[in-house]
């Protein structure tokens, strides 16, 4: 019993630390613009949904939300598909330049965005995808970290299962997607998380590679609330809260995937 | 017969497309928050209605990263036709011929606007002023009264400021006489330079051969600034200082017209006054900056672009914009005479200060010089008790940059 | 065999194409630019060979930003990783409210970093909540606030970074924990192993691949820390990091793009070596998931 109390108080304590700044953010989003100083926020009793209302009417928050979700999902799905297939290829077929290629690919991630952004901008202009959905998607179609993750995971899988299926006469595609992919669920789940969230909060690339309102994503929209001399706290916090909700929803849905566990069979011979 | 129809259709198409040939202008600007964006859209709509052959595509820039976006675009020669630039960026683009020389196009309106100096580089005008920005001294009348000064007290000289700040600080632990900015890029120098300029100190000698940042006058100015910081200073970033001032805890701060907007929107009950930046014996000089509209050198529609710029900067539109954004100092002289400005003592004060303000040199190296000055001031007020050494150090660095 | 090679190639095509066009080209471009004196907005560009690299090694501002970056990396990664693991263990069990706690711990990771940085700028202010908390615990707080004092500024940002990241890595650890077959634990129970024996002999070794993934990803990210610095202090009070230095010197105050491209590659090499070391240290012959 004591153990239980200890456990729950620890959990609640940690929750408080994790959540407090966000509670503050949420509270500010519910306060009317220009009504009081931020420091008095907890004692005030004025609440309003007008900030959220503003965002969806005079601001295009609905569009920005849609853009972020659309781009996020496309990039995540494409990564799951391609990282899986390419990772499998790297794991099962030893190409000559395998290792070198691999290393180069990962090194791409180690260059600061500000250096990459200028040539990337030039390329997008050249290829004609500047200021379009393609600029938000194509460069991120396949994330090398994902390839690395899948390769590592598949490396550890016994080849016997595939060979058995091959002998049985199953086609390669069938083996790949019906047998191996389900086993890779944990790796793919981790990959999906990594890709989706990196993309969700990405600011610099969407900002520089697009300019029209219609392709704007949430992080860029949020940046616009930082005024010249003053920050529009109320709208910014409302926008930020909106930015958190879809992700939380996806997280809750995906929890089942991640935590459903690997039901036997996979590693077992 | 078929051939006839086809060729007729083609001709029709060509004729139609010519009639519909629109000039498309791209405009990159920074005003995006809900109070002001509708005004921008309104102005664009009105212009398009009056000029059906011109189409305006506006791109919103963020204050935090907009400059990078502009630099990247200009670097690769893919800049928009019209771009809004802050006064301290104009020289960078002008010196590399990235923005167009509009001296000829502006010939007839030089007397109607103020701020041309900030857009003039090598005797050519590179941008049209849209709004000006200056800083004045805000003071808390309630606190001063509490400290024993009567209602008619207006601090216009340094001694007034010193006494006032000292007495307010003496009121108690939670009161401070002076709001002193912490190290904040592009902000600190706007608070220190007024003291510098008010004391008639100069950055360079008149012949531009030497940097005189460490002159006696400069040292006097920084001494006062450091004293205010040490003895009476509430040190925080600009937002923190304003919050505290609006909460009635600070006696004097230097701020801009956006503070008036905050007071109005947040319905603050503060008995405050605005006055000109104090000088050693008489009111001194403040900082001057502004927002400008420039045309890219590569633009294929410079005349149309100028037409649009003229529309946006017309007196009527400036008043409209200033009212919505609570901007105090439009660039159009006619606009500044509007009742909206003349009937408000605080707005009048800002416009008065414009005449007593100095803008940083129009120099592509200014941003670097600014960073050096800020570092020196930070060193003096935060790290050491030395005053002349950091200034001399900065002076040497500036001379190195300018090749002196 | 040929069929496999053909399909494999086709499947890899989208990746190869996007990689070459959008990443290889910028990589090579920026690498070459690092050997020039190119400045943004300028029309002239001259080859300077290793001049940039040489100057960088004696550039105090760059070196100090690099040292701050190391402090940041070594000061956050151990904490983030360990706390993330502890949290994952905490929410791994089956009890009431577990899902709620998982979501709560994960929330900071999901919020925009810029917004979090702004919120914390407020929290770290003099007289703000954190100052009050610290004073309650009996410590002194910097006079002007945590972010405006060179002794506390960088560490305050690091603390915020740890707070923000643990939920995310907790999730990844959780996925790793979930992939450890229950049978192993059951077998250990049968042979009467204690909790800690189970943890050190089963859990920890089997988490190695996940941990490696987290360490590599976190290091790559942490070496490039920029956004927090940009929003909270703009590099003042000794908080400038390598990427902030690159941004400031290459894109804003100065436009020395060629120079900072070289700096970026120095950072690149450092990150590469660091990741390689991690790989070598953590490598097992047959990583078992």
JSON list of C-alpha atoms in Angstrom, two decimals, chain A residues 28 30 46 48 58-59 61 83 92 96 149 154 158 162 168 193 206 236 242 248 256 269:
[
{"chain": "A", "resi": 28, "resn": "UNK", "atom": "CA", "xyz": [-2.78, 32.13, -21.33]},
{"chain": "A", "resi": 30, "resn": "UNK", "atom": "CA", "xyz": [-7.80, 31.30, -22.69]},
{"chain": "A", "resi": 46, "resn": "UNK", "atom": "CA", "xyz": [-11.44, 36.05, -17.17]},
{"chain": "A", "resi": 48, "resn": "UNK", "atom": "CA", "xyz": [-12.42, 33.40, -23.33]},
{"chain": "A", "resi": 58, "resn": "UNK", "atom": "CA", "xyz": [-9.17, 36.04, -39.41]},
{"chain": "A", "resi": 59, "resn": "UNK", "atom": "CA", "xyz": [-6.17, 33.74, -39.37]},
{"chain": "A", "resi": 61, "resn": "UNK", "atom": "CA", "xyz": [-5.18, 28.23, -38.69]},
{"chain": "A", "resi": 83, "resn": "UNK", "atom": "CA", "xyz": [13.05, 3.03, -45.26]},
{"chain": "A", "resi": 92, "resn": "UNK", "atom": "CA", "xyz": [19.96, -8.72, -47.06]},
{"chain": "A", "resi": 96, "resn": "UNK", "atom": "CA", "xyz": [30.01, -3.44, -52.71]},
{"chain": "A", "resi": 149, "resn": "UNK", "atom": "CA", "xyz": [17.19, 1.69, -37.99]},
{"chain": "A", "resi": 154, "resn": "UNK", "atom": "CA", "xyz": [16.52, -6.77, -39.85]},
{"chain": "A", "resi": 158, "resn": "UNK", "atom": "CA", "xyz": [17.02, -15.01, -38.64]},
{"chain": "A", "resi": 162, "resn": "UNK", "atom": "CA", "xyz": [12.22, -16.02, -45.29]},
{"chain": "A", "resi": 168, "resn": "UNK", "atom": "CA", "xyz": [7.00, -22.66, -50.10]},
{"chain": "A", "resi": 193, "resn": "UNK", "atom": "CA", "xyz": [7.58, 8.68, -34.24]},
{"chain": "A", "resi": 206, "resn": "UNK", "atom": "CA", "xyz": [9.32, 25.17, -44.56]},
{"chain": "A", "resi": 236, "resn": "UNK", "atom": "CA", "xyz": [0.57, 32.42, -29.86]},
{"chain": "A", "resi": 242, "resn": "UNK", "atom": "CA", "xyz": [-3.79, 23.71, -31.37]},
{"chain": "A", "resi": 248, "resn": "UNK", "atom": "CA", "xyz": [-1.49, 13.99, -28.85]},
{"chain": "A", "resi": 256, "resn": "UNK", "atom": "CA", "xyz": [-1.74, 0.81, -28.96]},
{"chain": "A", "resi": 269, "resn": "UNK", "atom": "CA", "xyz": [12.67, -19.94, -33.30]}
]
